[in-house]
Short mmCIF file of C-alpha atoms and ligand atoms in Angstrom, two decimals:
data_model
loop_
_atom_site.label_atom_id
_atom_site.label_comp_id
_atom_site.label_asym_id
_atom_site.label_seq_id
_atom_site.Cartn_x
_atom_site.Cartn_y
_atom_site.Cartn_z
CA MET A 1 77.45 46.02 81.81
CA THR A 2 73.85 44.87 82.13
CA ASP A 3 71.12 47.37 82.96
CA VAL A 4 69.88 47.83 86.51
CA PRO A 5 66.32 46.51 86.21
CA LEU A 6 63.31 48.12 87.82
CA ASN A 7 62.50 44.72 89.30
CA ASP A 8 63.79 41.19 88.69
CA LEU A 9 61.27 38.48 89.53
CA ARG A 10 63.64 35.70 88.57
CA ARG A 11 66.01 36.60 91.39
CA GLY A 12 63.14 36.43 93.84
CA PHE A 13 62.36 32.95 92.54
CA LEU A 14 65.97 31.75 92.71
CA GLU A 15 66.32 32.91 96.32
CA LEU A 16 63.55 30.50 97.34
CA GLU A 17 63.88 27.98 94.53
CA ALA A 18 64.07 24.82 96.65
CA PRO A 19 61.07 25.51 98.92
CA LEU A 20 59.03 26.86 96.01
CA ARG A 21 59.68 23.77 93.91
CA ALA A 22 58.85 21.56 96.88
CA ALA A 23 55.59 23.43 97.52
CA VAL A 24 54.56 23.27 93.87
CA ASP A 25 55.48 19.58 93.72
CA GLU A 26 53.37 18.87 96.76
CA VAL A 27 50.35 20.49 95.11
CA LEU A 28 50.95 18.66 91.83
CA SER A 29 51.10 15.32 93.63
CA SER A 30 48.13 16.07 95.84
CA GLY A 31 45.54 15.95 93.08
CA TRP A 32 43.77 18.93 94.67
CA TYR A 33 44.09 22.14 92.67
CA VAL A 34 41.32 24.57 93.64
CA LEU A 35 40.00 25.51 97.11
CA GLY A 36 41.98 22.85 98.92
CA PRO A 37 44.24 22.68 101.98
CA GLN A 38 46.88 25.15 100.69
CA HIS A 39 44.23 27.76 100.07
CA ASP A 40 42.64 27.23 103.49
CA ALA A 41 46.00 27.43 105.24
CA PHE A 42 47.00 30.57 103.36
CA GLU A 43 43.71 32.27 104.22
CA ARG A 44 44.32 31.53 107.92
CA GLU A 45 47.98 32.57 107.85
CA PHE A 46 47.38 35.79 105.93
CA ALA A 47 44.45 36.80 108.16
CA THR A 48 46.75 36.35 111.17
CA VAL A 49 49.47 38.52 109.63
CA ILE A 50 46.94 41.25 108.79
CA GLY A 51 45.32 40.97 112.20
CA ALA A 52 41.84 40.46 110.73
CA ALA A 53 39.25 37.80 111.41
CA HIS A 54 38.82 36.72 107.78
CA CYS A 55 40.81 36.42 104.58
CA VAL A 56 39.02 35.24 101.45
CA GLY A 57 41.32 34.23 98.58
CA VAL A 58 40.26 35.46 95.13
CA ALA A 59 41.69 35.45 91.62
CA ASN A 60 43.32 38.90 91.54
CA GLY A 61 43.39 42.32 93.16
CA THR A 62 40.84 43.90 90.84
CA ASP A 63 38.30 41.21 91.71
CA ALA A 64 39.19 41.74 95.37
CA LEU A 65 38.31 45.44 95.02
CA GLU A 66 35.04 44.69 93.25
CA LEU A 67 34.00 42.05 95.76
CA ALA A 68 35.00 44.34 98.62
CA LEU A 69 32.74 47.05 97.18
CA LEU A 70 29.85 44.62 96.79
CA SER A 71 30.44 43.33 100.32
CA VAL A 72 29.72 46.76 101.83
CA GLY A 73 26.38 46.90 100.03
CA CYS A 74 27.20 48.99 96.95
CA GLN A 75 24.38 48.89 94.41
CA PRO A 76 24.43 49.98 90.75
CA GLY A 77 24.41 53.78 90.52
CA ASP A 78 26.06 54.30 93.92
CA GLU A 79 29.12 56.53 93.99
CA VAL A 80 32.60 55.48 95.09
CA VAL A 81 35.17 58.12 96.00
CA THR A 82 38.80 57.30 95.29
CA ALA A 83 42.09 58.79 94.11
CA ALA A 84 42.84 59.22 90.41
CA ASN A 85 46.56 58.46 90.64
CA ALA A 86 46.50 54.67 91.14
CA SER A 87 46.05 53.47 87.57
CA MET A 88 42.32 52.84 87.33
CA TYR A 89 42.22 49.61 89.36
CA THR A 90 39.53 50.88 91.72
CA ALA A 91 37.66 52.65 88.92
CA THR A 92 37.73 49.46 86.83
CA ALA A 93 36.32 47.44 89.73
CA ALA A 94 33.70 50.11 90.45
CA LEU A 95 32.59 50.36 86.81
CA LYS A 96 32.33 46.58 86.57
CA ALA A 97 29.99 46.65 89.58
CA GLY A 98 27.86 49.36 87.95
CA LEU A 99 29.11 52.05 90.35
CA VAL A 100 30.12 55.62 89.57
CA PRO A 101 33.72 56.57 90.41
CA ARG A 102 34.19 60.07 91.86
CA PHE A 103 37.75 61.27 92.09
CA ALA A 104 39.28 63.21 94.96
CA ASP A 105 42.62 65.00 94.75
CA VAL A 106 45.61 63.92 96.84
CA ASP A 107 47.96 65.55 99.31
CA PRO A 108 50.89 67.20 97.48
CA GLY A 109 53.47 65.78 99.90
CA SER A 110 52.41 62.13 100.08
CA LEU A 111 50.27 61.88 96.91
CA LEU A 112 47.74 60.03 99.12
CA LEU A 113 44.10 60.75 99.86
CA THR A 114 43.45 62.53 103.15
CA ALA A 115 40.21 63.31 104.99
CA ALA A 116 40.54 66.90 103.73
CA THR A 117 40.88 65.89 100.07
CA ILE A 118 38.10 63.29 100.27
CA GLU A 119 35.46 65.47 101.92
CA PRO A 120 34.66 67.72 98.92
CA ALA A 121 34.06 64.65 96.73
CA LEU A 122 31.42 63.12 99.03
CA THR A 123 27.78 63.43 97.94
CA PRO A 124 24.55 61.97 99.29
CA ARG A 125 25.02 59.13 96.77
CA THR A 126 28.48 58.15 98.04
CA LYS A 127 28.41 54.60 99.34
CA ALA A 128 32.11 53.88 99.78
CA VAL A 129 35.55 55.46 99.86
CA VAL A 130 38.48 53.42 98.56
CA VAL A 131 41.84 54.52 99.94
CA THR A 132 44.91 53.24 98.10
CA HIS A 133 48.04 52.92 100.20
CA LEU A 134 49.99 54.11 97.18
CA TYR A 135 53.60 53.05 96.54
CA GLY A 136 53.50 51.14 99.84
CA ARG A 137 52.78 54.15 102.08
CA MET A 138 49.77 53.89 104.37
CA ALA A 139 47.35 56.79 104.23
CA GLU A 140 46.34 58.52 107.49
CA ILE A 141 43.44 56.18 108.02
CA ALA A 142 41.99 57.29 111.38
CA PRO A 143 40.72 60.72 110.24
CA ILE A 144 39.47 59.19 106.99
CA ARG A 145 37.58 56.55 108.97
CA ASP A 146 36.05 59.26 111.18
CA LEU A 147 34.93 61.15 108.09
CA CYS A 148 33.42 58.00 106.56
CA ARG A 149 31.61 57.12 109.79
CA ALA A 150 30.21 60.66 110.04
CA HIS A 151 28.80 60.34 106.51
CA GLY A 152 27.62 56.74 106.84
CA VAL A 153 30.03 55.69 104.11
CA ALA A 154 32.03 52.42 104.00
CA LEU A 155 35.83 52.53 104.03
CA VAL A 156 37.71 50.12 101.75
CA GLU A 157 41.51 49.89 101.97
CA ASP A 158 43.33 49.05 98.74
CA CYS A 159 46.41 47.29 100.10
CA ALA A 160 47.69 45.93 96.78
CA GLN A 161 50.91 47.94 97.20
CA ALA A 162 51.13 47.78 100.99
CA ALA A 163 51.20 44.14 102.13
CA GLY A 164 52.89 44.03 105.51
CA ALA A 165 52.68 47.77 106.24
CA ARG A 166 51.48 48.70 109.72
CA ASN A 167 50.94 51.95 111.58
CA GLU A 168 50.53 52.58 115.33
CA GLU A 169 46.93 51.35 115.14
CA GLY A 170 47.56 48.10 113.25
CA PRO A 171 48.34 46.54 109.88
CA ALA A 172 47.14 47.91 106.56
CA GLY A 173 44.03 45.93 105.77
CA SER A 174 42.72 45.82 109.33
CA LEU A 175 41.73 49.47 109.72
CA GLY A 176 38.69 49.98 107.50
CA ASP A 177 35.52 47.99 106.87
CA VAL A 178 37.13 45.71 104.32
CA ALA A 179 40.41 45.52 102.40
CA ALA A 180 41.62 44.30 99.03
CA PHE A 181 45.04 42.77 98.30
CA SER A 182 46.71 41.80 95.03
CA PHE A 183 49.36 39.08 94.80
CA PHE A 184 50.42 39.96 91.26
CA PRO A 185 54.05 38.80 90.90
CA THR A 186 55.55 42.30 91.24
CA LYS A 187 53.80 43.02 94.54
CA ASN A 188 55.77 42.91 97.81
CA LEU A 189 54.03 39.58 98.42
CA GLY A 190 53.76 38.19 94.90
CA ALA A 191 52.50 34.87 93.61
CA LEU A 192 53.80 33.12 90.46
CA GLY A 193 50.70 34.20 88.61
CA ASP A 194 47.57 36.13 89.56
CA GLY A 195 46.04 36.13 93.01
CA GLY A 196 44.22 38.37 95.45
CA ALA A 197 42.38 38.48 98.75
CA VAL A 198 39.57 40.27 100.53
CA VAL A 199 40.22 40.80 104.24
CA THR A 200 37.68 41.87 106.84
CA ASN A 201 36.73 41.54 110.49
CA ASP A 202 33.05 41.26 109.65
CA ASP A 203 31.70 37.68 109.61
CA GLU A 204 28.75 38.38 107.31
CA ARG A 205 30.79 40.40 104.87
CA ALA A 206 33.35 37.59 104.61
CA ALA A 207 30.58 35.02 104.10
CA LEU A 208 29.07 37.17 101.33
CA VAL A 209 32.44 37.40 99.54
CA ARG A 210 32.81 33.61 99.83
CA ARG A 211 29.45 33.20 98.10
CA LEU A 212 30.15 35.85 95.47
CA ARG A 213 33.56 34.42 94.53
CA GLN A 214 31.99 31.04 93.76
CA TYR A 215 29.03 31.60 91.42
CA GLY A 216 26.84 33.06 94.18
CA TRP A 217 26.44 29.64 95.77
CA SER A 218 25.12 29.46 99.31
CA SER A 219 25.73 25.71 99.09
CA LYS A 220 26.98 23.58 96.23
CA TYR A 221 24.91 24.21 93.07
CA THR A 222 22.44 26.46 94.91
CA VAL A 223 22.78 30.06 93.74
CA THR A 224 21.43 32.63 96.17
CA GLU A 225 23.57 35.70 95.40
CA PRO A 226 22.63 37.53 92.21
CA ARG A 227 26.08 38.93 91.40
CA GLY A 228 28.26 35.85 91.77
CA ARG A 229 31.18 34.90 89.57
CA ASN A 230 34.15 32.54 89.60
CA SER A 231 37.12 34.21 91.31
CA ARG A 232 39.24 31.83 93.35
CA LEU A 233 42.86 31.63 94.53
CA ASP A 234 44.17 28.28 93.28
CA GLU A 235 46.21 25.76 95.25
CA LEU A 236 49.48 26.40 93.41
CA GLN A 237 49.39 30.15 94.05
CA ALA A 238 48.33 29.63 97.67
CA ALA A 239 51.22 27.22 98.23
CA VAL A 240 53.67 29.72 96.68
CA LEU A 241 52.32 32.55 98.84
CA ARG A 242 52.70 30.40 101.97
CA VAL A 243 56.41 29.91 101.18
CA LYS A 244 56.89 33.64 100.66
CA LEU A 245 54.79 35.08 103.49
CA PRO A 246 57.35 34.52 106.30
CA HIS A 247 59.89 36.61 104.32
CA LEU A 248 57.62 39.60 103.78
CA ASP A 249 58.84 41.73 106.69
CA ALA A 250 62.51 41.28 105.78
CA TRP A 251 61.84 42.12 102.13
CA ASN A 252 59.87 45.20 103.15
CA ALA A 253 62.71 46.36 105.42
CA ARG A 254 65.18 45.99 102.56
CA ARG A 255 62.91 48.01 100.23
CA ARG A 256 62.72 50.79 102.83
CA GLU A 257 66.52 50.77 103.09
CA ILE A 258 66.89 51.18 99.32
CA VAL A 259 64.49 54.14 99.18
CA ALA A 260 66.29 55.67 102.19
CA ARG A 261 69.57 55.51 100.26
CA TYR A 262 68.06 57.36 97.31
CA ALA A 263 66.46 59.93 99.62
CA GLU A 264 69.76 60.53 101.39
CA VAL A 265 71.54 61.25 98.11
CA LEU A 266 68.82 63.67 97.02
CA GLY A 267 68.99 65.45 100.39
CA SER A 268 67.20 68.76 100.34
CA GLY A 269 67.77 69.35 96.63
CA PRO A 270 65.02 70.16 94.17
CA ARG A 271 64.20 66.47 93.66
CA ARG A 272 62.76 64.25 96.39
CA MET A 273 61.60 60.70 96.95
CA VAL A 274 57.83 60.91 97.45
CA HIS A 275 58.03 58.82 100.63
CA GLY A 276 61.63 59.55 101.54
CA ASN A 277 60.44 60.92 104.88
CA ALA A 278 58.82 57.58 105.81
CA THR A 279 61.70 55.16 105.30
CA ASP A 280 62.09 54.53 109.04
CA SER A 281 58.40 53.78 109.49
CA PRO A 282 56.76 50.34 109.20
CA ALA A 283 53.77 52.20 107.75
CA TYR A 284 55.81 52.34 104.55
CA VAL A 285 56.97 49.23 102.68
CA GLY A 286 58.76 50.71 99.65
CA HIS A 287 56.62 49.03 97.03
CA LEU A 288 57.73 51.56 94.41
CA ALA A 289 60.63 54.01 94.74
CA VAL A 290 59.05 57.11 93.24
CA MET A 291 60.92 60.38 92.82
CA ILE A 292 59.45 63.81 92.09
CA THR A 293 61.36 65.84 89.52
CA GLU A 294 60.74 68.99 87.51
CA ASP A 295 62.74 67.52 84.62
CA ARG A 296 61.43 64.01 84.14
CA GLU A 297 62.49 63.60 80.53
CA GLY A 298 66.02 64.85 81.24
CA ASP A 299 66.34 62.60 84.29
CA ARG A 300 65.00 59.57 82.42
CA ALA A 301 67.57 60.15 79.71
CA ALA A 302 70.35 60.32 82.34
CA PHE A 303 69.19 57.04 83.87
CA ALA A 304 68.92 55.38 80.46
CA GLU A 305 72.41 56.59 79.53
CA ALA A 306 73.77 54.98 82.71
CA GLY A 307 71.91 51.72 82.07
CA VAL A 308 69.38 52.24 84.87
CA ARG A 309 65.79 51.43 84.06
CA SER A 310 63.01 53.77 85.12
CA ASP A 311 59.27 53.98 84.59
CA VAL A 312 56.24 56.12 85.42
CA HIS A 313 53.57 54.93 87.86
CA TYR A 314 51.26 56.21 86.52
CA PRO A 315 51.28 58.52 83.51
CA VAL A 316 47.51 58.93 82.91
CA PRO A 317 45.28 59.98 85.82
CA ASP A 318 41.99 58.08 85.96
CA HIS A 319 39.82 61.09 85.13
CA ARG A 320 41.83 61.57 81.92
CA GLN A 321 41.57 57.92 80.82
CA PRO A 322 39.91 57.60 77.42
CA VAL A 323 37.37 55.16 78.77
CA LEU A 324 36.09 57.77 81.23
CA ALA A 325 37.05 61.03 79.63
CA SER A 326 33.65 62.35 78.61
CA ALA A 327 32.12 61.54 82.00
CA THR A 328 34.97 63.25 83.87
CA ALA A 329 35.96 65.96 81.37
CA ASP A 330 35.13 68.76 83.80
CA VAL A 331 36.90 67.19 86.79
CA GLN A 332 40.00 69.15 87.84
CA LEU A 333 42.53 67.58 90.20
CA PRO A 334 45.49 69.95 90.15
CA VAL A 335 47.79 68.01 92.48
CA THR A 336 47.13 64.69 90.74
CA GLU A 337 47.55 66.19 87.28
CA ARG A 338 50.80 67.95 88.15
CA ALA A 339 52.26 64.87 89.88
CA ALA A 340 51.53 62.74 86.80
CA THR A 341 54.07 64.86 84.90
CA GLN A 342 56.72 64.80 87.65
CA ILE A 343 56.84 61.25 89.03
CA LEU A 344 59.59 58.83 88.08
CA THR A 345 59.98 55.29 89.43
CA LEU A 346 63.49 54.01 90.17
CA PRO A 347 64.65 50.41 90.65
CA CYS A 348 63.62 48.91 93.99
CA PHE A 349 63.30 45.24 94.87
CA ALA A 350 64.54 43.24 97.82
CA GLU A 351 67.19 41.31 95.85
CA MET A 352 68.94 44.42 94.44
CA THR A 353 72.71 44.25 94.89
CA GLU A 354 74.83 46.94 96.55
CA THR A 355 76.46 47.63 93.18
CA GLU A 356 73.07 48.21 91.59
CA ILE A 357 71.93 50.53 94.38
CA GLU A 358 75.18 52.47 94.01
CA ARG A 359 74.69 52.75 90.26
CA VAL A 360 71.29 54.37 90.86
CA CYS A 361 72.78 56.65 93.54
CA ASP A 362 75.58 57.69 91.17
CA VAL A 363 73.06 58.93 88.64
CA LEU A 364 71.07 60.70 91.38
CA ARG A 365 74.22 62.51 92.54
CA LYS A 366 74.81 63.87 89.06
CA LEU A 367 71.27 65.06 88.27
C1 PLP B 401 46.91 49.82 93.93
C2 PLP B 401 46.47 48.62 93.15
N1 PLP B 401 45.19 48.21 93.25
C3 PLP B 401 44.75 47.13 92.58
C4 PLP B 401 45.57 46.42 91.75
C5 PLP B 401 44.98 45.31 90.95
O1 PLP B 401 45.53 44.08 91.21
P1 PLP B 401 45.52 42.93 90.10
O2 PLP B 401 46.53 43.30 89.05
O3 PLP B 401 45.92 41.71 90.87
O4 PLP B 401 44.15 42.82 89.57
C6 PLP B 401 46.93 46.79 91.64
C7 PLP B 401 47.92 46.08 90.84
O5 PLP B 401 47.88 45.55 89.84
C8 PLP B 401 47.38 47.93 92.36
O6 PLP B 401 48.64 48.35 92.27
#
């Protein structure tokens, strides 16, 4: 019996093989490979889905975060408040921009930032807050936005894990000042390579990101922005994303269903799915099926024994990363640190079979 994988990108490809091959073929024959019609169309279509005025395609989600931070006026030495449980992506982008990451703890139930956990981390030097909609669950954005407004701080949404999520106010990516998306292949909307986007309602901010992503050009070969670079979404990836985008809602619904099945089996036992209480909400898109357990090593062994793959997202909190450790040695984030020892990711992808879901559930029943 083959293992139940955590994810299987090949199945996702096979499901759409014909339209994907046709889209790629069209690009190959077109002779236009960077910043062409596919890219323009994807930017328009994705902005519509997110309900924002502008989408700017970039090379990956980390660049999207960095450009988003620059677009709200962050300058070297400014502080950026974020969570420490999302694998350093925001901190990496902030450090690259010369900013200082400051870490806030998360809510013990959702493992997300809240206004209450962010507030103590704000200082007069804070320029932006980056909220990660972790594992596909949208944070409670309205109170966070109120807090940011009251402190004159920009709000960046990291939507890398939450493409297609929406709460009563609107889609993830439309609720702050600017948002960053990743289209890494494992994301709910994944390309066949790297890709990302910055989304915003602000015309000037979008125009600035367009200049920054292309060498700082204000017009061809004229560099006006000092911190430009090359970070573009190519035609092949844009064409692939256009084929996949119409399926996003259905895939997200299926992911929610899978997590709901796991949550139902766990019931009110000692283990729980982190977002098991959100599986009937479109504000959750089941990017990762993460369980909380007091016996992670024992549970992992049980899954391995049954041929079910598992993983940990993420084992090392940002403030304990070697690259930062001396700067953040005295930072204590009890909820984040405890969760890092208790989280376990189970298989979850839209193409999972009933048999595979049952195999995961069987192990959960016996834990
Ligand atoms: C929450 C989050 N933010 C940012 C990123 C960075 O995206 P990328 O890998 O495309 O640079 C990722 C994923 O990789 C992510 O999961």
